[in-house]
Amino acid sequence: MEYNFAQIEKKWQAYWAEHHTFQAQTDPAKPKYYVLDMFPYPSGAGLHVGHPLGYIASDIYSRYKRLKGFNVLHPMGYDAFGLPAEQYAIQTGQHPAKTTDQNIARYRQQMDRIGFSYDWSREVRTCDPAYYKWTQWAFLEMFNHWYNPETDKAEPIDTLIDKFQAEGRWDGLSEKEQSDLLMQYRIAYLGETSVNWCPQLGTVLANDEVKEGYSVRGGFPVEQKKMKQWQLRVSAYAERLLAGLDQLDWTDSLKEMQRNWIGKSQGAEMVFHVFNGDQEYEMTIFTTRADTIFGVTFMVLAPESDWVEKLTTPEQQEAVEAYLLQAKKKTERERIAETRKVTGVFTGSYAVNPLTGEKVPVWISEYVLAGYGTGAIMAVPAHDSRDYVFAKTFNLPIVPLIEGCDISESSFDAKEGIMCNSGFLTGMTVKEAIPAAIDYIEAHGLGRRKINYRLRDAIFSRQRYWGEPFPIYYKNGIPQAMPMECLPLELPEVDKFLPTETGEPPLARAQDWTYEGWPIETSTMPGFAGSSAYYLRYMDPHNDTALVSREADEYWRDVDLYIGGTEHATGHLIYSRFWNKFLYDCGYVCEQEPFKKLINQGMIQGQSKFVYRIKNTNTFVSYGLKDQYDTTEIHVDVNIVDGDRLDTEAFRRWMPDFATAEFILEDGQYICGSAIEKMSKSMFNVVNPDNVCERYGADTLRMYEMFLGPLEQSKPWDTKGIDGVHRFLRRFWKLFFDRDTFCVSDEKATPAELKALHKLIGKAQDDIEHFSFNTTVSAFMIAVGELSDLNCNKREILEPLLVVLSPFAPHIAEELWQMLGHAESISFASYPAYNAAYTVEDTVKYPVQFNGKLRFLLELPKSLGREEVEAAVRADANTGKYLQGATIRKVIVVPGKIINIVC
RNA sequence: GCCCUGGUGGUGGAAUGGUAGACACGAGGGACUUAAAAUCCCUUGGACCGCAAAGUCCGUGCGGGUUCGAUUCCCGCCCGGGGCACCA
């Protein structure tokens, strides 16, 4: 009987759906295990073979854990709000909800074909009002809470009002003043800030949505603009987000990325007296190098700093204004392009060094950022490279503070050496001087210890249509939370998805977008809003009274294994952790960290193929001969290339332009060039998993994707290698058949057969636990090879073999399992026990050393104890093989070490 | 510039201190077949030596070091991939 994968796979996918095989129930009697994939944004292009890599891995692990007796929660859903559907809507007028539904249907179809064990009854979509009710709810909770630095957690805003009342700062304020005051403390707040504004997208973007001055989605230029926006006070959680990383089982590189993003730096705030003519001010700056205070030769302000106005003298007024104007006109893009190009202007004012009493000039420069520290710095050109370049450009003095350092070409930034020219710090090492300087500053009231974070608050408004509306209305211009009973606040219909003529967001087009007659906020929430707590919603997806019930949360708790791409390191994975910690503070969830273990699957790249057209002709020359002509390289669809041979007929049919193509062949074939690139439609290198399933079956696709290489590693897709895996499955199938008849005997297994089986069980178990799925597949191939050599068709061997294989190739396993006479599908909690007795590796090598010299490796059975090893050594001396009849006085055996022999 | 990764046959990769190249692809040879597909068997890191059996030397980016022994650990370079980048 042939291995008819198409029929088998269809049958079992239907069976699992019909029997709700993978539906998870809360079951306190069983240990839980929560396996989560990062849910996809359903794009119009559908899935390519790269997308399911992580899903296959998580599915294998889920199925394995079920076989090990765990109650596994393995859900899937869609991150369905987002820009592409909206951009498409603007172009076509098609409602984004409709496009999104269609794309989701396609995604579902493609995923179903691969045979995933998702519990689809728990599916969530972020654009579903029943779902985004809870996104809006969380936002309101954040609006109604503040971060209390004393208890180091979020608390209801009422406790802050009580505090203000007790301090006499509340009563007597107008309603507007009260609102403004609280706004400075709310976790979700409306505040004026410099934002990333993208004119082409007509919206602001978060820092992680911008790369090198361009929007991540769309690639449009982004500029800085001051705007009033909703923000989340993520910065309040900076320390907890940093500290929490230590307990997580994530890769070091990912944790490091988050640490850098949070960017903790310890230092001091110091007060400088500054003078604009007769006017005196106290200006605070932040530094991590308090020890270099004696080398301060000037001060620098950010152009956007409030100090600029106060410190510009009348004489310098014109120059400063000109500088500010030109700095403002620059886009973020230009600023980056001009990195390290030094610009600046003198304010005319002077500051006094609090330790030396020396007067130093105050400058303005773009290299100081308004958003970090206090937007003002003390410049120590000898020991900071940026200050150094600035000082050189504007001819400011440079005073070295470390003995013997060379500052003729560049600054000496390293925190090492002995201090000099530094008053009471002279003679100390830098490492001693830093705390000593801060102690001194604190003792003399000149400043204090201070920790700064690079992490900024998350800008939460988007001037777009396709997102969650804010449940906020403006009563006399004062923002008010809508009552929870009004949720979900559904997205209104609009006539167009574009901003209004007056530049307001699309929601301003909605008819009667008001609450009790007051206007409702017209921004919507960003993409990360809906993905920040979806893992909690899966625990209890149909609950209408809570995001997640206490019972469900206390059972499922957190995600045990999270698999997804590394591109979310500084976005989703920070926001989710923040969101979860906030809910934890409020008592809604019982775990501080949402994702215990995280694996980043690598990308599967595409293998692009090229043909070479001789310029101004329709003649194509084969790869090996292309250098003899003047050619243009053209991407060609990988699906009409076999290996590197082009199917020239298919090529002529591929595009009308090529219908009359002529070819210059080598050895009668047209050979294509190739390159490894990102898999994408525009490179014509996309391989669709549907086609692979069609030709080889889902089981082959699943195993092949794992066989390709280590999960975390990026690797190119190469359809050619898939035959090996497919052949393996056919050989596996054949173990159960004698020619055409199903033939499995009840005979006792031989030791050799048992050894092959148990070697596999041990190896597979070990590899799966370490997510080394590529070596697991190899182990299957070896085991099946050994068993076919032994002509083994015994139930005692084949039945456990099916169970071990089933997480990888579930369809074929189920089919054969049924043929063995089982009425039910392969049951949970049936992973065969590994019996080491069958798999003893025969020998171990002991290095043997005597008279101080290592002489040979002694091969002995692994199972030997210490005395037996000694006896073996003495026996060897008797036979004279290595020790040549030496008289042995003492044998020292240390497990894992060299055997020492004293002769 | 800083941080994190990785570098092994024609290719994807295996081996975390003990026989480098498992497993698979590709390639070459053979069996079966009228033929093709499918299947099965053999060879396959390089260089030498030999009729053969067998044997020798070199080899994990480069240069050092530790060790009886290094792809693996340490130090210094070179190259690729990813992240951050005026963060004071």
PDB file of C-alpha atoms in Angstrom, chain A residues 192-315:
ATOM      1  CA  GLU A 192       3.009  67.423  25.268  1.00  0.00           C
ATOM      2  CA  THR A 193       6.163  65.862  23.971  1.00  0.00           C
ATOM      3  CA  SER A 194       8.478  65.697  21.051  1.00  0.00           C
ATOM      4  CA  VAL A 195       7.187  62.872  18.875  1.00  0.00           C
ATOM      5  CA  ASN A 196       8.138  60.987  15.741  1.00  0.00           C
ATOM      6  CA  TRP A 197       5.791  62.431  13.172  1.00  0.00           C
ATOM      7  CA  CYS A 198       5.413  60.714   9.839  1.00  0.00           C
ATOM      8  CA  PRO A 199       3.731  63.062   7.338  1.00  0.00           C
ATOM      9  CA  GLN A 200       3.125  60.403   4.691  1.00  0.00           C
ATOM     10  CA  LEU A 201       1.371  58.123   7.167  1.00  0.00           C
ATOM     11  CA  GLY A 202      -0.263  61.106   8.841  1.00  0.00           C
ATOM     12  CA  THR A 203       0.490  59.718  12.284  1.00  0.00           C
ATOM     13  CA  VAL A 204       2.941  59.708  15.158  1.00  0.00           C
ATOM     14  CA  LEU A 205       5.019  56.622  15.794  1.00  0.00           C
ATOM     15  CA  ALA A 206       6.691  55.022  18.818  1.00  0.00           C
ATOM     16  CA  ASN A 207      10.495  54.859  18.988  1.00  0.00           C
ATOM     17  CA  ASP A 208      10.531  51.180  18.094  1.00  0.00           C
ATOM     18  CA  GLU A 209       8.416  51.877  15.008  1.00  0.00           C
ATOM     19  CA  VAL A 210      11.133  54.117  13.588  1.00  0.00           C
ATOM     20  CA  LYS A 211      14.426  52.918  12.198  1.00  0.00           C
ATOM     21  CA  GLU A 212      17.162  55.211  10.938  1.00  0.00           C
ATOM     22  CA  GLY A 213      14.741  58.064  10.491  1.00  0.00           C
ATOM     23  CA  TYR A 214      12.234  56.036   8.476  1.00  0.00           C
ATOM     24  CA  SER A 215       8.983  54.375   9.500  1.00  0.00           C
ATOM     25  CA  VAL A 216       9.334  50.600   9.913  1.00  0.00           C
ATOM     26  CA  ARG A 217       5.984  50.169   8.147  1.00  0.00           C
ATOM     27  CA  GLY A 218       6.134  51.814   4.738  1.00  0.00           C
ATOM     28  CA  GLY A 219       9.632  53.265   4.979  1.00  0.00           C
ATOM     29  CA  PHE A 220       8.572  56.926   4.982  1.00  0.00           C
ATOM     30  CA  PRO A 221      10.686  59.731   6.470  1.00  0.00           C
ATOM     31  CA  VAL A 222       9.943  60.688  10.050  1.00  0.00           C
ATOM     32  CA  GLU A 223      10.441  64.074  11.671  1.00  0.00           C
ATOM     33  CA  GLN A 224      10.416  65.417  15.217  1.00  0.00           C
ATOM     34  CA  LYS A 225       7.419  67.484  16.228  1.00  0.00           C
ATOM     35  CA  LYS A 226       6.006  68.704  19.537  1.00  0.00           C
ATOM     36  CA  MET A 227       2.489  67.384  19.988  1.00  0.00           C
ATOM     37  CA  LYS A 228       0.008  66.612  22.737  1.00  0.00           C
ATOM     38  CA  GLN A 229      -0.372  62.854  22.770  1.00  0.00           C
ATOM     39  CA  TRP A 230      -1.599  60.035  24.940  1.00  0.00           C
ATOM     40  CA  GLN A 231       1.331  58.270  26.522  1.00  0.00           C
ATOM     41  CA  LEU A 232       1.962  55.294  28.800  1.00  0.00           C
ATOM     42  CA  ARG A 233       4.285  55.901  31.724  1.00  0.00           C
ATOM     43  CA  VAL A 234       6.489  52.921  30.884  1.00  0.00           C
ATOM     44  CA  SER A 235       9.485  54.770  32.301  1.00  0.00           C
ATOM     45  CA  ALA A 236       8.054  54.384  35.805  1.00  0.00           C
ATOM     46  CA  TYR A 237       8.596  50.642  35.421  1.00  0.00           C
ATOM     47  CA  ALA A 238      12.148  50.945  34.038  1.00  0.00           C
ATOM     48  CA  GLU A 239      13.859  49.486  37.079  1.00  0.00           C
ATOM     49  CA  ARG A 240      11.400  46.623  37.453  1.00  0.00           C
ATOM     50  CA  LEU A 241      11.584  45.829  33.756  1.00  0.00           C
ATOM     51  CA  LEU A 242      15.354  45.697  34.054  1.00  0.00           C
ATOM     52  CA  ALA A 243      15.475  43.665  37.255  1.00  0.00           C
ATOM     53  CA  GLY A 244      12.861  41.199  35.999  1.00  0.00           C
ATOM     54  CA  LEU A 245      15.094  40.131  33.119  1.00  0.00           C
ATOM     55  CA  ASP A 246      17.413  38.245  35.439  1.00  0.00           C
ATOM     56  CA  GLN A 247      14.874  35.527  36.173  1.00  0.00           C
ATOM     57  CA  LEU A 248      13.838  34.966  32.585  1.00  0.00           C
ATOM     58  CA  ASP A 249      14.937  32.064  30.460  1.00  0.00           C
ATOM     59  CA  TRP A 250      15.555  34.139  27.344  1.00  0.00           C
ATOM     60  CA  THR A 251      18.649  34.298  25.205  1.00  0.00           C
ATOM     61  CA  ASP A 252      21.409  36.539  26.481  1.00  0.00           C
ATOM     62  CA  SER A 253      21.361  38.607  23.333  1.00  0.00           C
ATOM     63  CA  LEU A 254      17.664  39.371  23.671  1.00  0.00           C
ATOM     64  CA  LYS A 255      17.981  40.277  27.338  1.00  0.00           C
ATOM     65  CA  GLU A 256      20.957  42.433  26.457  1.00  0.00           C
ATOM     66  CA  MET A 257      18.906  44.216  23.804  1.00  0.00           C
ATOM     67  CA  GLN A 258      16.265  45.045  26.381  1.00  0.00           C
ATOM     68  CA  ARG A 259      18.877  46.181  28.872  1.00  0.00           C
ATOM     69  CA  ASN A 260      20.363  48.525  26.289  1.00  0.00           C
ATOM     70  CA  TRP A 261      16.932  49.805  25.384  1.00  0.00           C
ATOM     71  CA  ILE A 262      16.145  50.530  29.020  1.00  0.00           C
ATOM     72  CA  GLY A 263      19.616  52.067  29.254  1.00  0.00           C
ATOM     73  CA  LYS A 264      20.162  52.469  32.963  1.00  0.00           C
ATOM     74  CA  SER A 265      22.995  54.773  33.913  1.00  0.00           C
ATOM     75  CA  GLN A 266      24.056  55.696  37.411  1.00  0.00           C
ATOM     76  CA  GLY A 267      25.497  59.080  38.086  1.00  0.00           C
ATOM     77  CA  ALA A 268      24.734  62.367  39.756  1.00  0.00           C
ATOM     78  CA  GLU A 269      22.722  65.479  39.278  1.00  0.00           C
ATOM     79  CA  MET A 270      24.724  68.592  39.944  1.00  0.00           C
ATOM     80  CA  VAL A 271      23.657  72.183  40.344  1.00  0.00           C
ATOM     81  CA  PHE A 272      25.564  74.898  38.492  1.00  0.00           C
ATOM     82  CA  HIS A 273      24.986  78.592  39.064  1.00  0.00           C
ATOM     83  CA  VAL A 274      24.568  80.314  35.726  1.00  0.00           C
ATOM     84  CA  PHE A 275      24.608  84.008  34.985  1.00  0.00           C
ATOM     85  CA  ASN A 276      22.956  85.886  32.162  1.00  0.00           C
ATOM     86  CA  GLY A 277      24.305  89.334  32.891  1.00  0.00           C
ATOM     87  CA  ASP A 278      23.080  90.063  36.393  1.00  0.00           C
ATOM     88  CA  GLN A 279      20.390  87.419  36.297  1.00  0.00           C
ATOM     89  CA  GLU A 280      21.379  84.307  38.291  1.00  0.00           C
ATOM     90  CA  TYR A 281      19.849  80.824  37.921  1.00  0.00           C
ATOM     91  CA  GLU A 282      20.501  77.348  39.313  1.00  0.00           C
ATOM     92  CA  MET A 283      20.816  74.848  36.505  1.00  0.00           C
ATOM     93  CA  THR A 284      20.838  71.094  37.116  1.00  0.00           C
ATOM     94  CA  ILE A 285      22.798  68.757  34.883  1.00  0.00           C
ATOM     95  CA  PHE A 286      23.246  64.982  34.856  1.00  0.00           C
ATOM     96  CA  THR A 287      26.597  63.231  34.612  1.00  0.00           C
ATOM     97  CA  THR A 288      27.958  59.735  35.047  1.00  0.00           C
ATOM     98  CA  ARG A 289      31.446  61.105  35.468  1.00  0.00           C
ATOM     99  CA  ALA A 290      31.260  63.285  38.553  1.00  0.00           C
ATOM    100  CA  ASP A 291      34.982  62.608  38.936  1.00  0.00           C
ATOM    101  CA  THR A 292      35.733  64.797  35.928  1.00  0.00           C
ATOM    102  CA  ILE A 293      34.222  67.944  37.435  1.00  0.00           C
ATOM    103  CA  PHE A 294      37.638  69.644  37.573  1.00  0.00           C
ATOM    104  CA  GLY A 295      37.922  69.364  33.798  1.00  0.00           C
ATOM    105  CA  VAL A 296      34.701  71.157  32.917  1.00  0.00           C
ATOM    106  CA  THR A 297      35.582  73.870  30.423  1.00  0.00           C
ATOM    107  CA  PHE A 298      32.109  74.680  29.075  1.00  0.00           C
ATOM    108  CA  MET A 299      28.444  73.723  29.345  1.00  0.00           C
ATOM    109  CA  VAL A 300      26.084  72.643  26.560  1.00  0.00           C
ATOM    110  CA  LEU A 301      22.291  72.932  26.241  1.00  0.00           C
ATOM    111  CA  ALA A 302      19.986  71.036  23.927  1.00  0.00           C
ATOM    112  CA  PRO A 303      18.447  73.390  21.329  1.00  0.00           C
ATOM    113  CA  GLU A 304      14.968  72.509  22.625  1.00  0.00           C
ATOM    114  CA  SER A 305      15.915  73.156  26.255  1.00  0.00           C
ATOM    115  CA  ASP A 306      13.947  75.734  28.266  1.00  0.00           C
ATOM    116  CA  TRP A 307      17.271  77.155  29.413  1.00  0.00           C
ATOM    117  CA  VAL A 308      18.033  78.470  25.933  1.00  0.00           C
ATOM    118  CA  GLU A 309      15.643  81.359  26.279  1.00  0.00           C
ATOM    119  CA  LYS A 310      16.777  82.257  29.785  1.00  0.00           C
ATOM    120  CA  LEU A 311      20.467  82.155  29.047  1.00  0.00           C
ATOM    121  CA  THR A 312      20.696  83.839  25.673  1.00  0.00           C
ATOM    122  CA  THR A 313      22.203  87.290  26.083  1.00  0.00           C
ATOM    123  CA  PRO A 314      20.985  90.193  23.918  1.00  0.00           C
ATOM    124  CA  GLU A 315      24.295  90.238  21.991  1.00  0.00           C
TER     125      GLU A 315
END
